[in-house]
JSON list of C-alpha atoms in Angstrom, two decimals:
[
{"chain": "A", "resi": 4, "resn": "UNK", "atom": "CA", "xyz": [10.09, 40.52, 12.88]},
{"chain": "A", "resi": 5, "resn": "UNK", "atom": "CA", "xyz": [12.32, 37.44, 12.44]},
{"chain": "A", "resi": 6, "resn": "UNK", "atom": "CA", "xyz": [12.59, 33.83, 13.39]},
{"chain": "A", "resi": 7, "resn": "UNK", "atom": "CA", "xyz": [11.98, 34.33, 17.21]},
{"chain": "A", "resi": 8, "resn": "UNK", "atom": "CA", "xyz": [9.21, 32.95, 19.98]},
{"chain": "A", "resi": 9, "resn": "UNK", "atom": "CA", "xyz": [9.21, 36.66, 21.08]},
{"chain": "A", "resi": 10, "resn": "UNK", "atom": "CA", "xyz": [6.55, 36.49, 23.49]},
{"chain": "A", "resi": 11, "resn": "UNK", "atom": "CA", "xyz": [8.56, 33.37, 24.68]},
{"chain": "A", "resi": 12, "resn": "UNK", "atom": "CA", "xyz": [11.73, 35.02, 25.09]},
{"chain": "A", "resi": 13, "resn": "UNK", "atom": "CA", "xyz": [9.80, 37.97, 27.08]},
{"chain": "A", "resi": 14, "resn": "UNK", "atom": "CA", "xyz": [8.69, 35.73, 29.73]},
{"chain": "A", "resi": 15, "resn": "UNK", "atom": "CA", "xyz": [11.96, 34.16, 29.84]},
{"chain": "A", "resi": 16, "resn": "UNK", "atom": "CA", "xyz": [13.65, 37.19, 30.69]},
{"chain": "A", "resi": 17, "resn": "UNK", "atom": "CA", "xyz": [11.13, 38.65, 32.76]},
{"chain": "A", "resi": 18, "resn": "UNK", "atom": "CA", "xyz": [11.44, 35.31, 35.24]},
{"chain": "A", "resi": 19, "resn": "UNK", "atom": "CA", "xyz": [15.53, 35.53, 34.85]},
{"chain": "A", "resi": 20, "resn": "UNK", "atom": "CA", "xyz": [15.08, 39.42, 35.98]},
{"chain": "A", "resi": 21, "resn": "UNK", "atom": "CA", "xyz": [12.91, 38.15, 38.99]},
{"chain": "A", "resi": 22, "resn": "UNK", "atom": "CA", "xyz": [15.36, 35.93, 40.04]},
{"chain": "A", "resi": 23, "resn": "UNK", "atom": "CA", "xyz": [17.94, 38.64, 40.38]},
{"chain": "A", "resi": 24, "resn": "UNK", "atom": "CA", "xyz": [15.81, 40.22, 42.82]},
{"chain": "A", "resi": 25, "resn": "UNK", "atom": "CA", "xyz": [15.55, 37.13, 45.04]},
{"chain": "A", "resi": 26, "resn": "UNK", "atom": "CA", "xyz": [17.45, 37.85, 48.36]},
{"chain": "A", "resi": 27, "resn": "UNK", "atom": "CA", "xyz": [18.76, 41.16, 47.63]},
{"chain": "A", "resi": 28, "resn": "UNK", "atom": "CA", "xyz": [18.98, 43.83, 50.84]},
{"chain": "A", "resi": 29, "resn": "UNK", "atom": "CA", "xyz": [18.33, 47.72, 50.76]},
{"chain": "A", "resi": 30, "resn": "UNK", "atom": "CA", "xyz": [21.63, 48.28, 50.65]},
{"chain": "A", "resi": 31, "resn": "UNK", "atom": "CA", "xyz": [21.78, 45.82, 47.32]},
{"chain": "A", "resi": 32, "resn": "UNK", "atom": "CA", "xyz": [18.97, 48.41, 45.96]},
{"chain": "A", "resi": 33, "resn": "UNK", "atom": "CA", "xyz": [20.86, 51.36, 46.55]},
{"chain": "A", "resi": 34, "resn": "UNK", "atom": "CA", "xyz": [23.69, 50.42, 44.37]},
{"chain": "A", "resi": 35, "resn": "UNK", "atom": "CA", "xyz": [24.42, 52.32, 41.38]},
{"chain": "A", "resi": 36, "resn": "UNK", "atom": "CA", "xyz": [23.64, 51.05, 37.92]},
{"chain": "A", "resi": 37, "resn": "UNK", "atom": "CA", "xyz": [26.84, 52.27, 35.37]},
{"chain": "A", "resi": 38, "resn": "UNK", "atom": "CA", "xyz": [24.97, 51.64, 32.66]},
{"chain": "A", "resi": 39, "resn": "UNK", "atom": "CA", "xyz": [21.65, 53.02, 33.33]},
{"chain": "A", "resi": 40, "resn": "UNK", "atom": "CA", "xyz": [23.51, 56.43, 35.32]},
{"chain": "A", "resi": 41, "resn": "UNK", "atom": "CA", "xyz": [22.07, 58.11, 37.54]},
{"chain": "A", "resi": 42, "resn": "UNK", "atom": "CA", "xyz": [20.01, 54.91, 38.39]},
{"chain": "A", "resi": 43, "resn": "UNK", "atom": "CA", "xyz": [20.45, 52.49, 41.20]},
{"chain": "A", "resi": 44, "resn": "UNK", "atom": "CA", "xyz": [19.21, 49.40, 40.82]},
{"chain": "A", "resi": 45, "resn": "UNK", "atom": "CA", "xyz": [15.90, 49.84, 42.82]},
{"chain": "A", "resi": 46, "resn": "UNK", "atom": "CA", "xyz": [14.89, 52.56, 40.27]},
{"chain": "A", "resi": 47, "resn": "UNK", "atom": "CA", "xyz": [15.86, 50.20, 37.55]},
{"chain": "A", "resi": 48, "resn": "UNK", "atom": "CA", "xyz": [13.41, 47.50, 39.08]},
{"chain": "A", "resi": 49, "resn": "UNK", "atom": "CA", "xyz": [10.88, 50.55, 39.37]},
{"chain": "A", "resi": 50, "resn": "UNK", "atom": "CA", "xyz": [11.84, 51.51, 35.50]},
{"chain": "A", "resi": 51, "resn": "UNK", "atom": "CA", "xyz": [11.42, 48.25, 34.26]},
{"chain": "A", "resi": 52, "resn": "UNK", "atom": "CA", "xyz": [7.68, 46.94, 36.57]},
{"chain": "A", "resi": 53, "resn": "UNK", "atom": "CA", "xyz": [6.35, 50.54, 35.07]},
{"chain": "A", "resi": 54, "resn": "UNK", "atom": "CA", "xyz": [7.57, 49.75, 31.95]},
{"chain": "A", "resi": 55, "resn": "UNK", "atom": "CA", "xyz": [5.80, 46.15, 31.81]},
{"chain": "A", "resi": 56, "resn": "UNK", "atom": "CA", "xyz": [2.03, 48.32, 33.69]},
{"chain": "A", "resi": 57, "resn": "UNK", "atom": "CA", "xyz": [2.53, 51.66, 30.20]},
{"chain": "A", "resi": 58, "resn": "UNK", "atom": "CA", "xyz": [2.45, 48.25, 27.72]},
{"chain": "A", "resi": 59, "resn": "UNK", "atom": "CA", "xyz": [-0.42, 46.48, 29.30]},
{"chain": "A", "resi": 60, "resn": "UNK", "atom": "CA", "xyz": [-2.14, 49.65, 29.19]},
{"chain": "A", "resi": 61, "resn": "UNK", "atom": "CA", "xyz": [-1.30, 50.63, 25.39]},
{"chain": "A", "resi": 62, "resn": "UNK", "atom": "CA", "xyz": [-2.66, 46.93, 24.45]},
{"chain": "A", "resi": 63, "resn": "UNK", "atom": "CA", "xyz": [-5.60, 46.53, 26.49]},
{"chain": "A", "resi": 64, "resn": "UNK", "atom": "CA", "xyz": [-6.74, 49.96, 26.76]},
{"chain": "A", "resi": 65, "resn": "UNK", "atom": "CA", "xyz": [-5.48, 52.04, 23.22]},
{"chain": "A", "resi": 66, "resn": "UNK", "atom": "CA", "xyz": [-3.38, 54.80, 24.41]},
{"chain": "A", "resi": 67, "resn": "UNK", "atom": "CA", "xyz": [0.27, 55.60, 25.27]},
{"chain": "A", "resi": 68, "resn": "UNK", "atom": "CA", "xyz": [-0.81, 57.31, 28.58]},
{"chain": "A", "resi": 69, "resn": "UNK", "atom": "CA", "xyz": [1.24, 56.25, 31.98]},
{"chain": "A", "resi": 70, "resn": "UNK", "atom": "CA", "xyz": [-2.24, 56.21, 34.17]},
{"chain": "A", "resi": 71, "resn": "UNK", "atom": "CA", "xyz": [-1.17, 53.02, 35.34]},
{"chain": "A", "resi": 72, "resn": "UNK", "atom": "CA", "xyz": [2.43, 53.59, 36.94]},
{"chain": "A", "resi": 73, "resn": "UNK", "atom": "CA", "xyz": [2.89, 53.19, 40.27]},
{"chain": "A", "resi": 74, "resn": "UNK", "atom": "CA", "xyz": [5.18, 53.41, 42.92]},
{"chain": "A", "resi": 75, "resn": "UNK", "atom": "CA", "xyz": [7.21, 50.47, 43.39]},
{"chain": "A", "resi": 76, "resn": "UNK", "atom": "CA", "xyz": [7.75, 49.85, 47.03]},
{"chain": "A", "resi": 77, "resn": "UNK", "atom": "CA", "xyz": [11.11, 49.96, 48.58]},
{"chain": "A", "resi": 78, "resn": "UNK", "atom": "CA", "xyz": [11.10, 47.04, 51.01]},
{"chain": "A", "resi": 79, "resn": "UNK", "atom": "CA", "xyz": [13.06, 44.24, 49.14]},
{"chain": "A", "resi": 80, "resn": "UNK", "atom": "CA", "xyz": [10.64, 41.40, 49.40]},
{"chain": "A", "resi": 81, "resn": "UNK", "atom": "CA", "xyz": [7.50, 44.10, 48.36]},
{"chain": "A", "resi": 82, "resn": "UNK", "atom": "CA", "xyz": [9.92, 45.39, 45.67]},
{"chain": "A", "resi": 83, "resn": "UNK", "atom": "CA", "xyz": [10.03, 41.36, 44.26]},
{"chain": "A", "resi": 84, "resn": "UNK", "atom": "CA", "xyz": [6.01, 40.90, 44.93]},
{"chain": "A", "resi": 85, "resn": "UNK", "atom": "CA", "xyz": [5.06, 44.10, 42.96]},
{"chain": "A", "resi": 86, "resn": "UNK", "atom": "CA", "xyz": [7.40, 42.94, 40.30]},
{"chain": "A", "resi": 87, "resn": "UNK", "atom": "CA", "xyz": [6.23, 39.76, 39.80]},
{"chain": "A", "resi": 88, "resn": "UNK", "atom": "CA", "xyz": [2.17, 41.33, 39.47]},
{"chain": "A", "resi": 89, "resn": "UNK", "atom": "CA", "xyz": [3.75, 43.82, 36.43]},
{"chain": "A", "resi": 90, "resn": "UNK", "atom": "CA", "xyz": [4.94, 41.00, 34.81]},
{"chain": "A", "resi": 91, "resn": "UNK", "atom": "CA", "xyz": [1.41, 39.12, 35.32]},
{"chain": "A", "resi": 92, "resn": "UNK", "atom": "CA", "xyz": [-0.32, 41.93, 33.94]},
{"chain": "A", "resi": 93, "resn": "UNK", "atom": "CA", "xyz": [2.07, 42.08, 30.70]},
{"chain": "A", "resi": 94, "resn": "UNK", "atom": "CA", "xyz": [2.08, 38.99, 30.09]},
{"chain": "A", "resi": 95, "resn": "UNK", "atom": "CA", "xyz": [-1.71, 38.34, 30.17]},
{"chain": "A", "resi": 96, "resn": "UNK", "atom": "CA", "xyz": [-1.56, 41.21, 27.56]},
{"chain": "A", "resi": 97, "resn": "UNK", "atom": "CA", "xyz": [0.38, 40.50, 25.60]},
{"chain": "A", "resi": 98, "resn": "UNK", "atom": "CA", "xyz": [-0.60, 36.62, 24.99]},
{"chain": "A", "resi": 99, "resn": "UNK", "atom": "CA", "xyz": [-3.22, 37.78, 22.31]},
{"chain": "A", "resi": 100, "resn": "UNK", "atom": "CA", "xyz": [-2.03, 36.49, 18.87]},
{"chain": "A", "resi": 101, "resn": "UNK", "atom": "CA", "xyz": [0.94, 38.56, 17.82]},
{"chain": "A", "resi": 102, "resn": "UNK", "atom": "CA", "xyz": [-1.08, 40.17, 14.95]},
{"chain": "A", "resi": 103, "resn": "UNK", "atom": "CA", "xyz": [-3.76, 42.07, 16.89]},
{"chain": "A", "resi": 104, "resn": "UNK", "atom": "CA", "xyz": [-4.05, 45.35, 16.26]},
{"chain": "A", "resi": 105, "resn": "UNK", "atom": "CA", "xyz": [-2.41, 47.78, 19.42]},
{"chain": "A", "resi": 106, "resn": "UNK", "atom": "CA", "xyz": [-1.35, 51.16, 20.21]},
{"chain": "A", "resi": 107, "resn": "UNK", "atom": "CA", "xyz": [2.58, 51.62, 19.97]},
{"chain": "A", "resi": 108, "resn": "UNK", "atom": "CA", "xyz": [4.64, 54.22, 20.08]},
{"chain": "A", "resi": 109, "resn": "UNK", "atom": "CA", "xyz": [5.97, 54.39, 16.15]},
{"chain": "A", "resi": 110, "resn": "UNK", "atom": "CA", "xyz": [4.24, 54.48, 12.64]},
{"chain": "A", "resi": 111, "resn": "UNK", "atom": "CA", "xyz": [7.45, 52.60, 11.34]},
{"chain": "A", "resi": 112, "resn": "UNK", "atom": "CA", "xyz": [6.50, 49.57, 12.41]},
{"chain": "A", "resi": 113, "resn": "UNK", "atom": "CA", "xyz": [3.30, 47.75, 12.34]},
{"chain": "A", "resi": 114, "resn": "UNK", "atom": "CA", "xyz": [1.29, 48.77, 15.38]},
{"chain": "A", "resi": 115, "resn": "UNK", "atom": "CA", "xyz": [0.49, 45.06, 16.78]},
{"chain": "A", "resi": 116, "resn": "UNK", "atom": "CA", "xyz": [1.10, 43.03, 19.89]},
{"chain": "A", "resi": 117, "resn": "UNK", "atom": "CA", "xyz": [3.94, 41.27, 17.94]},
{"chain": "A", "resi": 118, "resn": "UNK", "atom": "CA", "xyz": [5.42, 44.90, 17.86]},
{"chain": "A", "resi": 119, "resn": "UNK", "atom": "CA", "xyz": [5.29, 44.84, 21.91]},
{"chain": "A", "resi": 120, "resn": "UNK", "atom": "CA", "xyz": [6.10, 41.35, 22.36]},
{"chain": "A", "resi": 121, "resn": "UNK", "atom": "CA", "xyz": [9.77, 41.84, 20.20]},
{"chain": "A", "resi": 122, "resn": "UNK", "atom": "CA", "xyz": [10.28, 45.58, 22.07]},
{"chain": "A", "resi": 123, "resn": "UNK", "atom": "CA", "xyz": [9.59, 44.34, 25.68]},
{"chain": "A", "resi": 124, "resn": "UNK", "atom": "CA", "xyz": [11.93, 41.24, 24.55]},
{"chain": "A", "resi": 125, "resn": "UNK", "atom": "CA", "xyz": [14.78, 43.14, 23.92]},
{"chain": "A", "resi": 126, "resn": "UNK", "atom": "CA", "xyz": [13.76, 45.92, 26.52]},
{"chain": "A", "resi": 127, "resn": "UNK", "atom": "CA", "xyz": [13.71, 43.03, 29.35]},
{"chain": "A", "resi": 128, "resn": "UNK", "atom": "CA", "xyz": [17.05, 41.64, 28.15]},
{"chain": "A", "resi": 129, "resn": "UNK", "atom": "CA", "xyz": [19.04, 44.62, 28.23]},
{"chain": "A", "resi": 130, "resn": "UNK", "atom": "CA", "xyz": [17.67, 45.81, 31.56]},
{"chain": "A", "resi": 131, "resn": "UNK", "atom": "CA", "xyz": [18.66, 42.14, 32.96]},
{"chain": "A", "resi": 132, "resn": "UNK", "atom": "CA", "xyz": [22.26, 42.71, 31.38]},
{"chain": "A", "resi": 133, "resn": "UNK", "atom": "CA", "xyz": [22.19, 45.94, 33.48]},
{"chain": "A", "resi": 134, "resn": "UNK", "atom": "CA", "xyz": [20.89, 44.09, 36.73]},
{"chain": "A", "resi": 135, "resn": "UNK", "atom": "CA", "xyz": [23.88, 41.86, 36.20]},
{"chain": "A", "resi": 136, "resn": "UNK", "atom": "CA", "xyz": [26.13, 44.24, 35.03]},
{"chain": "A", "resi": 137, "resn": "UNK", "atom": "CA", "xyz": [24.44, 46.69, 38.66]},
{"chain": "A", "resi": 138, "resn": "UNK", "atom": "CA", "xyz": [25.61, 43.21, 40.52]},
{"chain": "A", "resi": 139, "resn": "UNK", "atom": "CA", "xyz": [28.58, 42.06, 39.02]},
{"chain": "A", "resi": 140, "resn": "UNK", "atom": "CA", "xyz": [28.86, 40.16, 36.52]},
{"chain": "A", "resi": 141, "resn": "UNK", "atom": "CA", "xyz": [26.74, 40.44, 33.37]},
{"chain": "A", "resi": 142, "resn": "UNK", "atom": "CA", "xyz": [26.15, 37.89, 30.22]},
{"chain": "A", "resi": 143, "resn": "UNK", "atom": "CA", "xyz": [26.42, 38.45, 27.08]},
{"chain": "A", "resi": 144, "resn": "UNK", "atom": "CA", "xyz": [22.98, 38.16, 24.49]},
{"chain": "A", "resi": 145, "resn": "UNK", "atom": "CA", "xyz": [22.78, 34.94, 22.58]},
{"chain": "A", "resi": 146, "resn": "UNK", "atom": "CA", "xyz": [23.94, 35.30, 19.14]},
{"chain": "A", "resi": 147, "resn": "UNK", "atom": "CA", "xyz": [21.01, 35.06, 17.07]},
{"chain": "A", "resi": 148, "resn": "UNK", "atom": "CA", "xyz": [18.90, 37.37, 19.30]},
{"chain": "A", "resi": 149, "resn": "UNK", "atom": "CA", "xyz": [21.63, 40.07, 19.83]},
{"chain": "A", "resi": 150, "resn": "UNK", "atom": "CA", "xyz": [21.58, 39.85, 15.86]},
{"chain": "A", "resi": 151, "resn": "UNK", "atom": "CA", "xyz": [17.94, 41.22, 16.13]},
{"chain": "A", "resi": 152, "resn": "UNK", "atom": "CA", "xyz": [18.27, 43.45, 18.76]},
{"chain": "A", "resi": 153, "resn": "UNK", "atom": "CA", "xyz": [21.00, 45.37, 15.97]},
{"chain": "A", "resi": 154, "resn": "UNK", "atom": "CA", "xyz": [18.23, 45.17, 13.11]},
{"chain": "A", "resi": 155, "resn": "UNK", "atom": "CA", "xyz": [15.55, 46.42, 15.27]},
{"chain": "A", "resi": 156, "resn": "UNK", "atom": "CA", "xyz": [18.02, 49.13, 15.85]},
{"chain": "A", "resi": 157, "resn": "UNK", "atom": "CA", "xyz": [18.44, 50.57, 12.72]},
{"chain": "A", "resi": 158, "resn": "UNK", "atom": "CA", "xyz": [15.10, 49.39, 11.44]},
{"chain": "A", "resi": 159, "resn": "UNK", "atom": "CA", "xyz": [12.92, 51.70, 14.54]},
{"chain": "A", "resi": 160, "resn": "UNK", "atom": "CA", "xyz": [15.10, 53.26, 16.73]},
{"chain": "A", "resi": 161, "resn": "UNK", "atom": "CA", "xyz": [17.68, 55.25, 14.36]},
{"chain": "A", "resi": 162, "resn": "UNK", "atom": "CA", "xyz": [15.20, 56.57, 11.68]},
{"chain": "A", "resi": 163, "resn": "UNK", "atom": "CA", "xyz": [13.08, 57.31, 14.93]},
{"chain": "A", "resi": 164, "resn": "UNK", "atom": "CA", "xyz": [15.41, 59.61, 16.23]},
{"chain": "A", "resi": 165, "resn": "UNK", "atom": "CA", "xyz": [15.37, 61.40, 12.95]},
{"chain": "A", "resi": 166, "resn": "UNK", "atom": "CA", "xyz": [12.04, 61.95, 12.89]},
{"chain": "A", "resi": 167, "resn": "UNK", "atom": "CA", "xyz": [11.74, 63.16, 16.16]},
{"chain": "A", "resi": 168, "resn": "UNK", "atom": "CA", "xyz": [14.56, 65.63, 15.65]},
{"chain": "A", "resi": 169, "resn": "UNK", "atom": "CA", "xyz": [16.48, 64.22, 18.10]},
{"chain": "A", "resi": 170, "resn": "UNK", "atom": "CA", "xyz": [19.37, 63.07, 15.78]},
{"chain": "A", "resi": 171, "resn": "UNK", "atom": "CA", "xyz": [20.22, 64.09, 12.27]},
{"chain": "A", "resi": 172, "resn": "UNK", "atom": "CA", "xyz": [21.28, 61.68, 9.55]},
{"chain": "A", "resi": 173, "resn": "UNK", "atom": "CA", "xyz": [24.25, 60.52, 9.34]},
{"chain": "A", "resi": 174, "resn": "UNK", "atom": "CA", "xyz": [26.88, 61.99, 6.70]},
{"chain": "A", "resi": 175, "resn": "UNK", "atom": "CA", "xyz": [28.46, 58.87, 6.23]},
{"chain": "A", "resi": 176, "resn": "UNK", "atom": "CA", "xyz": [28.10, 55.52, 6.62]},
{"chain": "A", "resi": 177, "resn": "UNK", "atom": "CA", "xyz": [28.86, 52.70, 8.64]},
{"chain": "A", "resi": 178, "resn": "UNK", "atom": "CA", "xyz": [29.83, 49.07, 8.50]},
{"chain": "A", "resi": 179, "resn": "UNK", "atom": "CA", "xyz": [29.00, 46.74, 11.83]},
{"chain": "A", "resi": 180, "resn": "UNK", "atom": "CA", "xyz": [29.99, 43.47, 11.09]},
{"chain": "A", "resi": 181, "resn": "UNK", "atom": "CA", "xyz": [29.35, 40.53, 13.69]},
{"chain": "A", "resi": 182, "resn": "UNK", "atom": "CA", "xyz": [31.96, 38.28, 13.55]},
{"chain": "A", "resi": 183, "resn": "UNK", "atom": "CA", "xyz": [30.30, 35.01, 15.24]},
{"chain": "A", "resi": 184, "resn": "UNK", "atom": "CA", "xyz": [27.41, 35.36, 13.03]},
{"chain": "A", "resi": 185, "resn": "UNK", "atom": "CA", "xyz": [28.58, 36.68, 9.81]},
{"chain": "A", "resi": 186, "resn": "UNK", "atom": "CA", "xyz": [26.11, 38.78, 9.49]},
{"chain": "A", "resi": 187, "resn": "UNK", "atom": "CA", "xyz": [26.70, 43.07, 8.34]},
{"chain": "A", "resi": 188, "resn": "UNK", "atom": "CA", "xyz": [24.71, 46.01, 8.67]},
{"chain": "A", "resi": 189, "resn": "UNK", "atom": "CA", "xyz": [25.28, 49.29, 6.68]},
{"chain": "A", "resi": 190, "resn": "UNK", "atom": "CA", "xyz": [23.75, 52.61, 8.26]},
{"chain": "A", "resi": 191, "resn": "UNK", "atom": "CA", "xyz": [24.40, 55.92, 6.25]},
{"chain": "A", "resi": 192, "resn": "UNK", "atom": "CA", "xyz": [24.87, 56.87, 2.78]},
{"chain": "A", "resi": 193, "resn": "UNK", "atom": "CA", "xyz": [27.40, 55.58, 0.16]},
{"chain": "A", "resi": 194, "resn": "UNK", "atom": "CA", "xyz": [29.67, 53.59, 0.61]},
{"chain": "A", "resi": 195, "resn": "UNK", "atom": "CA", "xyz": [30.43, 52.61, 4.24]},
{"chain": "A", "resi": 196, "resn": "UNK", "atom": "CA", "xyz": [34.31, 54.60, 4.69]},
{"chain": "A", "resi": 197, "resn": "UNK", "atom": "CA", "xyz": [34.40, 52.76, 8.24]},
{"chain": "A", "resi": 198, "resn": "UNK", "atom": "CA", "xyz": [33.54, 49.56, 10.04]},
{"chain": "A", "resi": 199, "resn": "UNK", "atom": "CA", "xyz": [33.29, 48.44, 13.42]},
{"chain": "A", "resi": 200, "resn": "UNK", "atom": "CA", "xyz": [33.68, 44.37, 14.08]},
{"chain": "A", "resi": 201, "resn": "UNK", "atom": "CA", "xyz": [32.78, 41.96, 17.25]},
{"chain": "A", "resi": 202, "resn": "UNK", "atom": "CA", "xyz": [30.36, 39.52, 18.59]},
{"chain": "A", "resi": 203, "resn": "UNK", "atom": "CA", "xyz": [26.59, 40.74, 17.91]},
{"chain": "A", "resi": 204, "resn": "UNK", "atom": "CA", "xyz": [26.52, 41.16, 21.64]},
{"chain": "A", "resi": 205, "resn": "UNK", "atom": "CA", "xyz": [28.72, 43.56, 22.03]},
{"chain": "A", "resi": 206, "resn": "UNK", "atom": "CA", "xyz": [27.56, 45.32, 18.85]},
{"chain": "A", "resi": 207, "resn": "UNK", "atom": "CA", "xyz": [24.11, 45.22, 20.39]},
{"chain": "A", "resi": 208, "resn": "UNK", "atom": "CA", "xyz": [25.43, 46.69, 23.52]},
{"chain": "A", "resi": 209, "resn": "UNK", "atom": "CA", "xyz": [27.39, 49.23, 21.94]},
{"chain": "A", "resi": 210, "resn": "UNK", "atom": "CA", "xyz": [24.52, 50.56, 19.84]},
{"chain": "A", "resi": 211, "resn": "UNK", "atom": "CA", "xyz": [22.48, 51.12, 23.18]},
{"chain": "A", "resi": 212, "resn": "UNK", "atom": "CA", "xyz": [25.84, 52.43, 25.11]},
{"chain": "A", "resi": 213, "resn": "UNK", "atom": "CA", "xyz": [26.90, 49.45, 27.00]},
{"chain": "A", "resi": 214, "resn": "UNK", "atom": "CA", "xyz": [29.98, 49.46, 26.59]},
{"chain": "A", "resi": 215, "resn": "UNK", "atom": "CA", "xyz": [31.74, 52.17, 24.51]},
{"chain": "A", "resi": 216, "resn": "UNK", "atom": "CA", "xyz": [33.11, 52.35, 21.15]},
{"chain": "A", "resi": 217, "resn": "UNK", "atom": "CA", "xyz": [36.56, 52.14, 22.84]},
{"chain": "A", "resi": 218, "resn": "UNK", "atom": "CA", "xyz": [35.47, 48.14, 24.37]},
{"chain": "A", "resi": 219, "resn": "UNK", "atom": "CA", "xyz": [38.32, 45.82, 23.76]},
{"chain": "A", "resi": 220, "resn": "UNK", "atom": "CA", "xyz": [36.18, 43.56, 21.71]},
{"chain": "A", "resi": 221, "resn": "UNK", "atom": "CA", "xyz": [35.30, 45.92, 19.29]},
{"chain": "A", "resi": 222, "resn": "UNK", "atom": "CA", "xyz": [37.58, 46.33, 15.78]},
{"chain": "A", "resi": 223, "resn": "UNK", "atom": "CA", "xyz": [37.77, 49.44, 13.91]},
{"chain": "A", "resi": 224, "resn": "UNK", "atom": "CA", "xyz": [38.46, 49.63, 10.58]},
{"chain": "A", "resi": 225, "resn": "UNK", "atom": "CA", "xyz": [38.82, 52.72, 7.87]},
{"chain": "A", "resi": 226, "resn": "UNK", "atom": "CA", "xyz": [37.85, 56.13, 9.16]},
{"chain": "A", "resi": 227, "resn": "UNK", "atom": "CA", "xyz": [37.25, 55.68, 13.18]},
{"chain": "A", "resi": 228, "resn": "UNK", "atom": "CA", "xyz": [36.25, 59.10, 13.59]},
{"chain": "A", "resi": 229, "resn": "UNK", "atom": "CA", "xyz": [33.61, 58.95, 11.12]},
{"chain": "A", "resi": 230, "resn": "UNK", "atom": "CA", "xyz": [32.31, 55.83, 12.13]},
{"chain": "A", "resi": 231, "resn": "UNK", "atom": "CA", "xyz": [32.20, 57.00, 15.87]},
{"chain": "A", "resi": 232, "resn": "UNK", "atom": "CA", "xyz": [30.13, 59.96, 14.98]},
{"chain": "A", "resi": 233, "resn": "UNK", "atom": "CA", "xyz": [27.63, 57.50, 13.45]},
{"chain": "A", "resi": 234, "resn": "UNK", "atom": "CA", "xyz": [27.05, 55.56, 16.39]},
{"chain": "A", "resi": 235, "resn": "UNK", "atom": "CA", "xyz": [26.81, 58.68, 18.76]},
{"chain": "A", "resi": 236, "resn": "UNK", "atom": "CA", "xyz": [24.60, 60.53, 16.56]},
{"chain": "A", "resi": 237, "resn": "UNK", "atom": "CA", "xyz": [22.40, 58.89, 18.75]},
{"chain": "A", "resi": 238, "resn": "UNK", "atom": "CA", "xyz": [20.94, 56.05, 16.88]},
{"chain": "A", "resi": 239, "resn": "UNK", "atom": "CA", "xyz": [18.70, 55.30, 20.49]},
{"chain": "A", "resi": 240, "resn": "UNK", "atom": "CA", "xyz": [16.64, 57.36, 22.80]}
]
């Protein structure tokens, strides 16, 4: 699952999301998230605390249902306090050794706490981008982990949505090629006839619909059209 302190980087992020709450108004609550539409960012905070309960609940008690979500209040400073005791209870799950065994959502991945400790990573860190994004200005993944959030991409998500027949596979393939890494990806059959180029941040975000295939980072090369039909096939839920 790569080089990275996962359960590290979760806690990280969930304290950077927390901050983001700090001092915010109703009227902050109520705005609208663009990348998370029809959200605002109160239902994002609500997404993302419920999020944090369903994974505590799949480690410590073995199943996938939601009998834990809750109602996250809508008075800011509650909203901020009930956050903070999701991320408690996650993190006290999740610091069991990353190879314990754990109910997850997928059979294409080992089902361990590692599994949950790399999904609620990434999961954390793109819901922060979209807090900052909700708020005004949002920053970019660091290098090396928006490198993973692409793999884990193409190594769960995509073949996922093929299995669930939400998505079909795709008739041709694709290049994505991050250019402060130098690192590639290939999705598809054959040879790829297209590519798509940029920082693995905006790769990352693109795969997840950040930003669209159309962002003025992003470099297309070969057949655009064929490429584009890749990424909306959809490769994510």
């Amino acid at each position: 699952m790569g080089e990275f302190d996962f359960f590290g980087v979760l806690r990280s992020e969930l304290d950077t999301f927390g901050t983001l709450l700090v001092g915010l108004t109703k009227e902050d609550l109520g705005r609208q998230v663009p990348s998370c539409a029809p959200w605002t960012l109160y239902e994002l905070v609500d997404h993302l605390g419920n999020g944090n309960l369903w994974v505590a609940t799949a480690v410590q008690e073995g199943h996938g249902r939601n009998d834990q979500e809750r109602t996250a209040p809508h008075d800011p400073a509650s909203l901020h306090t009930w956050y903070l005791s999701t991320v408690e209870e996650i993190t006290t799950a999740l610091s069991a050794d990353a190879a314990t065994e754990a109910w997850t959502f997928s059979s294409l991945m080992p089902r361990t706490v590692g599994f949950w400790q790399r999904r609620r990573a990434h999961e954390t860190r793109m819901h922060r981008w979209d807090a900052q994004n909700a708020l005004g200005a949002a920053e970019p993944f660091e290098p090396a982990f928006a490198v993973d959030a692409v793999s884990e991409v193409f190594e769960l998500f995509a073949p996922r949505m093929v299995q669930r027949g939400l998505a079909a596979e795709p008739a041709t393939a694709l290049r994505l090629t991050a250019t402060d890494v130098g690192r590639s990806w290939e999705h598809g059959p054959g040879e790829p006839v297209s590519e798509v180029a940029g920082t693995a941040s905006d790769l990352a975000l693109m795969l997840w619909g950040r930003i669209g295939t159309d962002a003025s980072g992003l470099v297309w090369n070969g057949d655009r059209e064929a490429g584009e039909r890749v990424v909306k096939a959809p490769l994510v839920p």
